[in-house]
Coordinates of C-alpha atoms and ligand atoms in Angstrom, one line a residue:
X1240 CA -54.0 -233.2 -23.8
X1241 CA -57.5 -233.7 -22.2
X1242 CA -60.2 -230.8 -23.5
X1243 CA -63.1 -230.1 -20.9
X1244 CA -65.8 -228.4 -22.8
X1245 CA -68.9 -226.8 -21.0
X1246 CA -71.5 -226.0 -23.0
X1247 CA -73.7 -228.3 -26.0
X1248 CA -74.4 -225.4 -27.8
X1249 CA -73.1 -223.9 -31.2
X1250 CA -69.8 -223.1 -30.3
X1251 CA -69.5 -225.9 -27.9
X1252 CA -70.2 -228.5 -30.7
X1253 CA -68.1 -226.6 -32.7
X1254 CA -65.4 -226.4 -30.8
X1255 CA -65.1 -230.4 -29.9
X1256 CA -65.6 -231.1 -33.8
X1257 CA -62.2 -228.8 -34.5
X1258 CA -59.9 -230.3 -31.8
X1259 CA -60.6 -233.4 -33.4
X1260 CA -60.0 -232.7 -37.0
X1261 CA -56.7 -230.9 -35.3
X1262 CA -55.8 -234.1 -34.1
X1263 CA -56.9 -233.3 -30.5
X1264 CA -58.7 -236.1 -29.8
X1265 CA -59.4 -236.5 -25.9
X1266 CA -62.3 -234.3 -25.5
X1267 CA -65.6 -234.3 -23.6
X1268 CA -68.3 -232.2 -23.8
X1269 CA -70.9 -231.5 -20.8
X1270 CA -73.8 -229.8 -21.7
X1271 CA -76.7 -228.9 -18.7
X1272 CA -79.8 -229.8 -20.3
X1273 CA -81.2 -233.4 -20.2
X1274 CA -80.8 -234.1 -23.9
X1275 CA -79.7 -231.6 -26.7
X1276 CA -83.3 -229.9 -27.6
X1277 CA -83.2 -228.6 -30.7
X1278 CA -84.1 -225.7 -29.9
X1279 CA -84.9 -222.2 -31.7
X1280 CA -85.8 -220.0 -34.5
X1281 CA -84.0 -218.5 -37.2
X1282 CA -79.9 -218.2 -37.5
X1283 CA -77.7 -217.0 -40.0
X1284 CA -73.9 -219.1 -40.7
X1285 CA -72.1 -216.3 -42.9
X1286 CA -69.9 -216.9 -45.3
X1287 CA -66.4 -217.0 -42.7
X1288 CA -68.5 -219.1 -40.6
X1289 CA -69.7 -221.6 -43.4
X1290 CA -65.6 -222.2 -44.7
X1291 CA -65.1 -223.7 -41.3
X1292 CA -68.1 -225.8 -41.5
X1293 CA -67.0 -226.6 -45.0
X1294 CA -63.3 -227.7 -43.7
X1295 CA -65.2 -229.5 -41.4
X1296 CA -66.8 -231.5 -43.6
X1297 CA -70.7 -229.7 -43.0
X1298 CA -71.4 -228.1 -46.3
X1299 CA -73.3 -230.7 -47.4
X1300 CA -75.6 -231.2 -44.4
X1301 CA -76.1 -227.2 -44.7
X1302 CA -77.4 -227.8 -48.1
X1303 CA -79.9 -230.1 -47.5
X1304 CA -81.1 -228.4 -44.3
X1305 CA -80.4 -224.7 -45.1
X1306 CA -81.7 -221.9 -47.4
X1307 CA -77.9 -220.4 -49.1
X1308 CA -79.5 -216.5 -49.1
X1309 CA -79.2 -215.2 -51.9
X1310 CA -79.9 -211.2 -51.0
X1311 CA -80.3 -208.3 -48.3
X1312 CA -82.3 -206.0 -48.6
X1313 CA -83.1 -203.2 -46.2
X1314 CA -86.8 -201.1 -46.6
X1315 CA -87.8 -198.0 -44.7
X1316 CA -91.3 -198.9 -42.4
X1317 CA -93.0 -197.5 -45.4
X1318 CA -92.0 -200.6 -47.1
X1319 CA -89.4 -198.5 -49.3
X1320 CA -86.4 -199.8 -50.5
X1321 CA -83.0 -198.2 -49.1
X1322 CA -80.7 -201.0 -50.0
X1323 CA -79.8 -204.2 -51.4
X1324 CA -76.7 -206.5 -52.0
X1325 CA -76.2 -209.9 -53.1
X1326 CA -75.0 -212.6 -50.4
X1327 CA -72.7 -215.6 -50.3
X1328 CA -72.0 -217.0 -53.5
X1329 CA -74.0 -214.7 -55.5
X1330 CA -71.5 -211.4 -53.7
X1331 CA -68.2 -213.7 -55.1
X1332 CA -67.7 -215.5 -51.8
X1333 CA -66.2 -218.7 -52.3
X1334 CA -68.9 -220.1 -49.5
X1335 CA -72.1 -219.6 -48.9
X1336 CA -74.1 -217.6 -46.5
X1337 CA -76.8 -219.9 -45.0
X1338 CA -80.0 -219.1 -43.4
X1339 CA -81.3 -222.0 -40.9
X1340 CA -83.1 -223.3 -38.1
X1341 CA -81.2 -222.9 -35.0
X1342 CA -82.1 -226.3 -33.8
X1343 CA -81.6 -228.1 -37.1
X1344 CA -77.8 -226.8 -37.1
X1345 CA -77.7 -227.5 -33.8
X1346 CA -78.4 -231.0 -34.8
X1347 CA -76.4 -231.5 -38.0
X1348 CA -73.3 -230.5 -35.4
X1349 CA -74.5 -232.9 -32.8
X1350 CA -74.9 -236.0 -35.2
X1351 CA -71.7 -235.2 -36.3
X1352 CA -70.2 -235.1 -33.0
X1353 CA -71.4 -238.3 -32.4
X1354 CA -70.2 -239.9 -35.5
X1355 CA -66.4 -238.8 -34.7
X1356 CA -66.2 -238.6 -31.1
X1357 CA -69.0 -241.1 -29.9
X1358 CA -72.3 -240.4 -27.8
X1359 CA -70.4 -241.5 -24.4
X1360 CA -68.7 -238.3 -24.5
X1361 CA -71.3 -235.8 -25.2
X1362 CA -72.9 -236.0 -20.9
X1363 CA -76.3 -234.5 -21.1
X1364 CA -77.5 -233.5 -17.9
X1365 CA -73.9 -232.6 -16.5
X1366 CA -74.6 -228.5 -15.4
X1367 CA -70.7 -227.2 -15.1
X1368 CA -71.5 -226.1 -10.9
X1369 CA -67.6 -225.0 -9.9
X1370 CA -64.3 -225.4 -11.2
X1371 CA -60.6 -224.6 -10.2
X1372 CA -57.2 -225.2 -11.1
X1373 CA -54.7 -227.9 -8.9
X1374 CA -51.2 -227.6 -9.9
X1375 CA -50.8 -227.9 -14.0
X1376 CA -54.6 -229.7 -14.1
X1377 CA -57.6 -227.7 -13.9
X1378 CA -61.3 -229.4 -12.2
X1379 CA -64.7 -229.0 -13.1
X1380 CA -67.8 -230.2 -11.2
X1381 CA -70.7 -231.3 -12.7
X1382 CA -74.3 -231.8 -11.4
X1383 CA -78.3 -232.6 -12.3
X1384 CA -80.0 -229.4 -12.7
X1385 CA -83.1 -230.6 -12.0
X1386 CA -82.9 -233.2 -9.0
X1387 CA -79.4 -231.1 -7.7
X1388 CA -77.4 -234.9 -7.8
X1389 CA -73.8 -234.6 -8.1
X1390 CA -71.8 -236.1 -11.0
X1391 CA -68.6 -235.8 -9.6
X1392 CA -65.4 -234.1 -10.6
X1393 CA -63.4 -234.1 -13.8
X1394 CA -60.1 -233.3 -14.7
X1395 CA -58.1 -231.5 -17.6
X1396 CA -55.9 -229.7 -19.4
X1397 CA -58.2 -226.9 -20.3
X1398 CA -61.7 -225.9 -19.1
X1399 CA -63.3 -223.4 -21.7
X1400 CA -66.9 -222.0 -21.0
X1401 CA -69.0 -222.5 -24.0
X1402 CA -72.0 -222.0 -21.3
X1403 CA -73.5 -219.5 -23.2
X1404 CA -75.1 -215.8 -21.8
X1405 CA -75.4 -216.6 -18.2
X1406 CA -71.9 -218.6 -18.5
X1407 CA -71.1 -220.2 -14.9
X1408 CA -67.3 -219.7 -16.4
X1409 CA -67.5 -216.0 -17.0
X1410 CA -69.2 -215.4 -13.8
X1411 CA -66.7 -217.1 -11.6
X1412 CA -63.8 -215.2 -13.1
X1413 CA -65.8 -212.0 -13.0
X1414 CA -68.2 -212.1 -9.6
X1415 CA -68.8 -208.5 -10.2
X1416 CA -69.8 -208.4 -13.7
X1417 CA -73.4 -208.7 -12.6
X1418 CA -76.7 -209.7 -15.1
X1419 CA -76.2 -208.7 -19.2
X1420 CA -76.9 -205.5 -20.4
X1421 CA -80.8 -204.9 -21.7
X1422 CA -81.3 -202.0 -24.2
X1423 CA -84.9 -201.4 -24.2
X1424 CA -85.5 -203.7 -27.2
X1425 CA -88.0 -206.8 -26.7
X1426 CA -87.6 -209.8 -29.6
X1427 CA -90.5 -211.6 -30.9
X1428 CA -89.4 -214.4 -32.9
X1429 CA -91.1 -217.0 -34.8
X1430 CA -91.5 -219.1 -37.8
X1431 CA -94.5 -219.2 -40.1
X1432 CA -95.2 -221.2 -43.1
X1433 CA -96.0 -219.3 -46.0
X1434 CA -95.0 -218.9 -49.6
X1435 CA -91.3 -217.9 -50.6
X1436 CA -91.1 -214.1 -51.2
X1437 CA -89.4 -211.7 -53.3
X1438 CA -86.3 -213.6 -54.9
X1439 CA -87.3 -217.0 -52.3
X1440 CA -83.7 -216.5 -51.0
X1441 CA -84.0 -213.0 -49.7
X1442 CA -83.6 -211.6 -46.0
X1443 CA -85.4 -208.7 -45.3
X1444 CA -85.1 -205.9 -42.3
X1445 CA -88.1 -203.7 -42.3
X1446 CA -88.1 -200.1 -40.1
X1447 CA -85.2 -198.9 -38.0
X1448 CA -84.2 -200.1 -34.9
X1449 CA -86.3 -199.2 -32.5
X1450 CA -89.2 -200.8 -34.3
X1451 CA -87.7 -203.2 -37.2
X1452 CA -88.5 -207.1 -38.4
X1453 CA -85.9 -209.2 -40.1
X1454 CA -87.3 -211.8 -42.0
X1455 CA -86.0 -214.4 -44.1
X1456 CA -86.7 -218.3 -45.2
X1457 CA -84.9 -221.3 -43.2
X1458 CA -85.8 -224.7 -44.8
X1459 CA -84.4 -226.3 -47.5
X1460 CA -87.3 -228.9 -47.3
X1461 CA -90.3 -226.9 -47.6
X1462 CA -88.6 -224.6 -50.5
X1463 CA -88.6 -228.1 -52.5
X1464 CA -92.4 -228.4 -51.8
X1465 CA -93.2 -224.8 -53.4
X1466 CA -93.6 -223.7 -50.6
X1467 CA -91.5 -221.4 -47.6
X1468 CA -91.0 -221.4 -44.0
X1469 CA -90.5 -217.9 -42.8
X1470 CA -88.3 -217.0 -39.8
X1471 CA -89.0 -213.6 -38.4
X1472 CA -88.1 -211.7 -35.4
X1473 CA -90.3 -207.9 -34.5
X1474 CA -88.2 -206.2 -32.3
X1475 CA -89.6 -203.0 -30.5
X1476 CA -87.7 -200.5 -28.2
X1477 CA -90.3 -200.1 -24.9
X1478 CA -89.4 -197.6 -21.9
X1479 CA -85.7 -198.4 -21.4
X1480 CA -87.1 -197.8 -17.1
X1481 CA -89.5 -201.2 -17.8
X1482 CA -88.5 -204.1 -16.7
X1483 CA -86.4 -206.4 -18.4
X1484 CA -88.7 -209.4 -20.3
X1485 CA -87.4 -212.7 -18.3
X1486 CA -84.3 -214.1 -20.5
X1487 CA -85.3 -217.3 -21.8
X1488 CA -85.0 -218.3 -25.1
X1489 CA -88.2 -221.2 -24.3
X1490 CA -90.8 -218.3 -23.4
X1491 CA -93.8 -218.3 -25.4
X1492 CA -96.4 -215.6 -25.6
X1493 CA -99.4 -214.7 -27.7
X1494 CA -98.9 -213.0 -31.3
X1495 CA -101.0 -210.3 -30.4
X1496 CA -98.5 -208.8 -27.8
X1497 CA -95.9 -209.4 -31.2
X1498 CA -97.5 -207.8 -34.2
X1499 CA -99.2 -204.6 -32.1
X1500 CA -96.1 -202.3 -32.8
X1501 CA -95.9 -203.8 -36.6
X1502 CA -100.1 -203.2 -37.4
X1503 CA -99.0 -201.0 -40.7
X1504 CA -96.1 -203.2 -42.0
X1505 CA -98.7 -204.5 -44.7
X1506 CA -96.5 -203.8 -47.6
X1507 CA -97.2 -205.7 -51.6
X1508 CA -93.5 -207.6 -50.5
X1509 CA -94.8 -208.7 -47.3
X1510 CA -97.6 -208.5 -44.8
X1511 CA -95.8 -208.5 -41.7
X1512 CA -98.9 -208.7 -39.1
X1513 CA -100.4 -212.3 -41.3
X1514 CA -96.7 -213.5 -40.6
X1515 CA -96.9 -213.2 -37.0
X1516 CA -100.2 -214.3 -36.8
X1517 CA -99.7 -217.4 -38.7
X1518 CA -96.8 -218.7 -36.3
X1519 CA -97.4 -222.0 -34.6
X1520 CA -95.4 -220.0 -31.7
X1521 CA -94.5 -216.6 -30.3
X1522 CA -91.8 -216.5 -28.3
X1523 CA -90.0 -213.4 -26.6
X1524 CA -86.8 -212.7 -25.6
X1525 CA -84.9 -208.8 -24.5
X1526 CA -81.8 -208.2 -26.8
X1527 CA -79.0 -208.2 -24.6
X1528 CA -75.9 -208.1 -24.6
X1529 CA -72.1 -207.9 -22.4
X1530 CA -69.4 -204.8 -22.3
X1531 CA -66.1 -206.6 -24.1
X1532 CA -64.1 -208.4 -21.1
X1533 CA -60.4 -207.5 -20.4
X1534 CA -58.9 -210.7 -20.9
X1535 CA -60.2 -214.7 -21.4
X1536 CA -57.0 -215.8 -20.7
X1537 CA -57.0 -218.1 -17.4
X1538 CA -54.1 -219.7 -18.1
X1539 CA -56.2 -223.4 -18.2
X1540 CA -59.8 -221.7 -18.4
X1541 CA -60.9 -219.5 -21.3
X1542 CA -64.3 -218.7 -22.7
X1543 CA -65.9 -218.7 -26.0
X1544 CA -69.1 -218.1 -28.1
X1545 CA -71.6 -216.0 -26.4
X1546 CA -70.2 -216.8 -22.6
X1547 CA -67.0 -214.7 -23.9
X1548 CA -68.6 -212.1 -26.0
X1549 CA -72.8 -211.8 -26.1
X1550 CA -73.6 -209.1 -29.2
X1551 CA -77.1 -207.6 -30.0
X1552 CA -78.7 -209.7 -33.0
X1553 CA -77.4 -207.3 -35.8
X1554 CA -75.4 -208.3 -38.6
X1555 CA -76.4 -211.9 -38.0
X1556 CA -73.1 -212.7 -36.4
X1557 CA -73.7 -214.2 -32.8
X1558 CA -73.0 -218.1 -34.0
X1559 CA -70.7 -217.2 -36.9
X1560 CA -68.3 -215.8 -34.2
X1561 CA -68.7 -218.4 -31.8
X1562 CA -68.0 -220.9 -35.1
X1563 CA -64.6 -219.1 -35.6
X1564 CA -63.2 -218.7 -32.1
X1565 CA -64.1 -222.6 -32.1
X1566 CA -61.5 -222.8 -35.1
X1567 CA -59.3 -220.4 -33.7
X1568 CA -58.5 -222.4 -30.3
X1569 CA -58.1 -225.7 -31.5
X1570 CA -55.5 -224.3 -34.5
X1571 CA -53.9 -222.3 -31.4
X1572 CA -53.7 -225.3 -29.0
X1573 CA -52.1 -227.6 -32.2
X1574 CA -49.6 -224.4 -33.6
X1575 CA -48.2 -223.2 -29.8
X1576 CA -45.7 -225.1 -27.4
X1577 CA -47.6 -225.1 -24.4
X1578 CA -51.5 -225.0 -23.1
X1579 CA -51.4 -221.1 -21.7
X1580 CA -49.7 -220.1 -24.9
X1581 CA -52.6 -221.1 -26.7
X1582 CA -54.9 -219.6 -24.6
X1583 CA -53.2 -216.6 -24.7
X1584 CA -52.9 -216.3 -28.2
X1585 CA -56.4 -217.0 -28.9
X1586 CA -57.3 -214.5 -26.6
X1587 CA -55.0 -212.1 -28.4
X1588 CA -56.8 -212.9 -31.9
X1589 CA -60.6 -213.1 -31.0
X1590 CA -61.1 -211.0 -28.0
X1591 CA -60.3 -207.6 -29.7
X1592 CA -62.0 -209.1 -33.4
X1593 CA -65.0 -209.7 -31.2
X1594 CA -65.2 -206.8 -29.4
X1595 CA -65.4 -204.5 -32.1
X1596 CA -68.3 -206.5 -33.4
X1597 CA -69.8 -206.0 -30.4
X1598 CA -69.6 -202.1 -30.1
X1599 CA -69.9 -202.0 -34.1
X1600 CA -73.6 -203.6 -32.8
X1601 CA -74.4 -201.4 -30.3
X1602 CA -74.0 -198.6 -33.0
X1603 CA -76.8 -200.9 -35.0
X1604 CA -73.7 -202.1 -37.5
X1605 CA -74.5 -202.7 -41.0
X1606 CA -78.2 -201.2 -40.4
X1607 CA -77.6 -197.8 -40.1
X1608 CA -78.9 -196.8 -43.1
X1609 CA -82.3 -197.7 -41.9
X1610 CA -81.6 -195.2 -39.1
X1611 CA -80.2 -192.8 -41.6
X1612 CA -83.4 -192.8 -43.5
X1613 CA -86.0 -192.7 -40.3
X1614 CA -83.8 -189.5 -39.5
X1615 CA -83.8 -188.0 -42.6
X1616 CA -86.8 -189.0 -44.2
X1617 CA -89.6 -190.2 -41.6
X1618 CA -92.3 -189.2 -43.9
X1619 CA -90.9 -191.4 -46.4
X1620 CA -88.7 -190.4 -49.8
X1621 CA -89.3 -189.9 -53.9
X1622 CA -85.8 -189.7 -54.5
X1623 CA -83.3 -192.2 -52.3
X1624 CA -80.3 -190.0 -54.0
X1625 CA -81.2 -186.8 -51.8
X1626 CA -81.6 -188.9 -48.4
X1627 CA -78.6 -191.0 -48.6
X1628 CA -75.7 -191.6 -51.5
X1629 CA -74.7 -194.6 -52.9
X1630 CA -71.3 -194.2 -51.7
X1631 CA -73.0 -193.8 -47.9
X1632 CA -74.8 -197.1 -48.4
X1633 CA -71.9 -198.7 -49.7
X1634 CA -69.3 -197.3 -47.4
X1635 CA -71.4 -199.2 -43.9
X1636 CA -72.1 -202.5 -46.2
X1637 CA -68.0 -202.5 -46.6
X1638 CA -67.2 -201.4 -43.1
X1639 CA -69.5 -203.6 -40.7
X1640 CA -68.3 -206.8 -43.3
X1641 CA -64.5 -205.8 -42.4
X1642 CA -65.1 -205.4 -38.7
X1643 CA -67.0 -208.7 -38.5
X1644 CA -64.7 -210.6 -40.4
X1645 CA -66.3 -211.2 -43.8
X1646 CA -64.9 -208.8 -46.3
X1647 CA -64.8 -211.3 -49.2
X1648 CA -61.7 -210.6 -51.1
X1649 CA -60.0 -211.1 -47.7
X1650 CA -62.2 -214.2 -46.9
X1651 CA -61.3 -215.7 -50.0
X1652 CA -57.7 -214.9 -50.0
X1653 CA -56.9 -215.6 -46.0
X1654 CA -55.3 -219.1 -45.3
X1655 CA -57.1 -221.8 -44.0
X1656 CA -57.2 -222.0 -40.2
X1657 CA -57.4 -225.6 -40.4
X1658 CA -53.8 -227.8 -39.0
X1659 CA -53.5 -231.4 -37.9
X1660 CA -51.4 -232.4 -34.9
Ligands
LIG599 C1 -82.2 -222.7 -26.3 C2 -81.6 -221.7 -27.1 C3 -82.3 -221.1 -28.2 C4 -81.7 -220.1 -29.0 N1 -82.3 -219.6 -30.0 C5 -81.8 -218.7 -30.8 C6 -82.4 -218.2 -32.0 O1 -83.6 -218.6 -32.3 N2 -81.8 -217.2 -32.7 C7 -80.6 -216.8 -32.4 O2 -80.1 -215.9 -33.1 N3 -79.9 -217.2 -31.3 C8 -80.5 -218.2 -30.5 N4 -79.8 -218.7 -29.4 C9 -78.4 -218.1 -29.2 C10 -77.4 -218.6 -30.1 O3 -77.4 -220.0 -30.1 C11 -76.0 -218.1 -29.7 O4 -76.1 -216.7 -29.7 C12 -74.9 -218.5 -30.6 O5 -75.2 -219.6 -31.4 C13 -73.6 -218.7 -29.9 O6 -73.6 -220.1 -29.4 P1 -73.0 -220.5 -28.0 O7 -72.8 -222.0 -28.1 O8 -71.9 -219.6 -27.5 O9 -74.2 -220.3 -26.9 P2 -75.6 -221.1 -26.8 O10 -76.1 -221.5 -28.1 O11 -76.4 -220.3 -25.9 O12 -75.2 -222.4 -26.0 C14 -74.8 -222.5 -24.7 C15 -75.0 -223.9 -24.2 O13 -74.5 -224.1 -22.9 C16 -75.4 -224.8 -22.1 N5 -75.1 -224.4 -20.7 C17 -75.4 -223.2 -20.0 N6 -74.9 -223.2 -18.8 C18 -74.2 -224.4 -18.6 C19 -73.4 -225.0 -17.6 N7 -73.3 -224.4 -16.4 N8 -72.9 -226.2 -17.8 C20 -73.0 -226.9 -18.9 N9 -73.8 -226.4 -20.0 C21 -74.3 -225.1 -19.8 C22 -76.7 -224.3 -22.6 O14 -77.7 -225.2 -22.2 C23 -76.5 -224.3 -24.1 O15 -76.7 -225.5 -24.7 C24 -80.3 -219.6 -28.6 C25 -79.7 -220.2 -27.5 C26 -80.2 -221.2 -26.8 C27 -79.5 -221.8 -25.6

């Protein structure tokens, strides 16, 4: 069974590594870019997310790169407290949540890739330009981006779109669909070196939605010098009738533009406008995201990661997702009889799973208590109690983690997804 994958990112990597340890092992992956950039800020692998990694064979890499967060905590813009649990091993998971640079786990994959399936596999440069399907094979053809030369044709078993956002995949199979869906919100993200903050393993989300930062530490390497390098993104809901910020995850701007929405987040935790001015880099990016697709089930084409279900940032579950539809193919395409019955039931397992993580983010998921607590209390509070119960606070925590997959006692007690031809 030949495996066409297009797309070197997250779930693309991902993907490839889990056909193989599922016995699967004629695979190629074609990503567009000339060379796999490590590229990025912050990303968080949560703890569903970090078993399959771990059955991979990852979890050590994620040490040595990755910060395991320890805590959450959410604070009003006053710099008030609203809400705080314990993460990954520290909230009885029997894995980790991990906080790390995108491009470093981008890497750790990569190398790994290349280890198991060897670098002439992994074609750099190969941009996915049109597929179809000829009898019982499906083609795919590949060419230079950048000087337009054509690669040539290749065929398969199975084409899946790991192609990301602007998937060439998705937009074949849906010509209508038309560009993602901006909600007004603009991202600056960056990372600043600074010293670690409040337990050294904490995330933080400052504000409510429409004006919020999420801050937390990615490197394993500068925690061992003392010392703590801080991803953050400031997001800020403009006009929804401005136009969209252009959508590319390379484009820099100045902090200024960043920290003018954020000037009084100066809190004894955390001075949010020093953060953004100490970055190296600024760069800015609309939250977008796509309405839930009817089916990914092409027979010999499917989609996965963010070409099958983009989500707003929120609840830190964009890659962690992508991880488990990765796992949830190659178990399908190893457990079912034919090619389109495994396409078809991992359509049936992650397309509605997904989905309802990305509505659950469009209602701002596990962060509605920030909401709650603008709403109720934009003056700021002396007692939490009369602005929100405990059993409130506890009752979103609990819901968003069993929408997205993570409630632990049914992490830790699920079965493993991993099989072997
Ligand atoms: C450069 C970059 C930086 C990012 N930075 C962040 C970040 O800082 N924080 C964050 O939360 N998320 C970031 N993301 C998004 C995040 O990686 C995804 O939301 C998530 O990990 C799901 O991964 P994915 O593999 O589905 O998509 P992606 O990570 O977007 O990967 C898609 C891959 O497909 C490739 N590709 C696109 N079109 C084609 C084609 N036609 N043929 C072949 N290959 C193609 C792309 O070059 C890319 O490598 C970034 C994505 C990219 C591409």
């Amino acid at each position: 069974m030949k495996i066409v994958i297009a797309g070197g990112g997250i779930g693309g990597m991902t993907l490839a590594l889990s056909l193989l340890d599922a016995g699967i092992a004629d695979v190629e992956v074609f990503e567009s870019s000339s060379s796999i950039k490590e590229l990025g800020v912050g990303i968080n692998v949560l703890p569903h997310a970090t078993r399959e990694l771990t059955e991979l064979g990852l979890l050590d890499d994620l040490y040595a790169t990755a910060i395991p967060t320890g805590e959450l905590a959410y604070y009003s813009k006053h710099g008030q407290r609203i809400w705080s649990e314990p993460r990954g091993l520290a909230a009885g998971y029997n894995w980790p949540q991990f906080s790390i640079h995108r491009g470093e786990l981008l890497g750790l994959l990569h190398r790994a890739l290349e280890k198991r399936l060897g670098a002439p596999r992994i074609h750099t440069g190969h941009h996915l330009s049109s597929f179809g399907e000829q009898g019982d094979r499906v083609w795919a053809e590949f060419t230079d981006r950048h000087t337009g030369a054509s690669h040539g044709r290749v065929e398969a078993d199975l084409l899946v779109g790991c192609d990301g956002v602007h998937s060439v995949v998705r937009r074949a199979l849906y010509p209508n669909e038309g560009p993602p869906k901006w909600n007004g919100v603009t991202m600056w993200r960056g990372v600043t070196v600074g010293t670690p903050f409040l337990s050294g393993r904490t995330m933080i989300m400052v504000g409510y939605f429409a004006r919020r930062v999420v801050i937390y530490p990615i490197s394993r390497r500068l925690e061992e010098q003392g010392k703590a390098l801080i991803n953050w993104v400031a997001e800020h809901k403009t006009a929804e009738d401005q136009p969209m910020p252009v959508q590319d995850w390379e484009h820099r701007t100045e902090p200024e533009e960043a920290l003018e929405p954020f000037r009084s987040y100066v809190f004894d935790f955390m001075d949010v406008p020093a953060l953004i001015r100490g970055a190296d880099a600024v760069y800015r990016y609309p939250m977008v995201d796509r309405d839930p697709l009817p089916t990914w089930d092409f027979g010999r084409i499917t989609l996965l990661g963010d070409a099958a279900h983009p989500m707003y940032p929120v609840g830190s579950n964009g890659a962690s997702q992508a991880v488990i539809d990765a796992r949830v193919l190659a178990r399908e395409l190893v457990l079912q009889l034919s090619v389109g019955a495994a396409v078809a039931a991992y359509d049936a397992a992650r397309r509605p799973a997904t989905a309802a993580v990305v509505l659950a983010n469009r209602k701002v998921g596990p962060e509605q208590c920030m909401e709650i607590v603008e709403e109720r209390a934009p003056d700021g509070f002396t007692d939490l109690s009369a602005i929100i119960g405990q059993d409130e606070l506890e009752a979103i925590s609990r819901s968003y983690k069993q929408t997205a997959g993570f409630d632990p006692a049914v992490l830790n007690n699920r079965a493993s997804l991993s099989v072997r031809r």
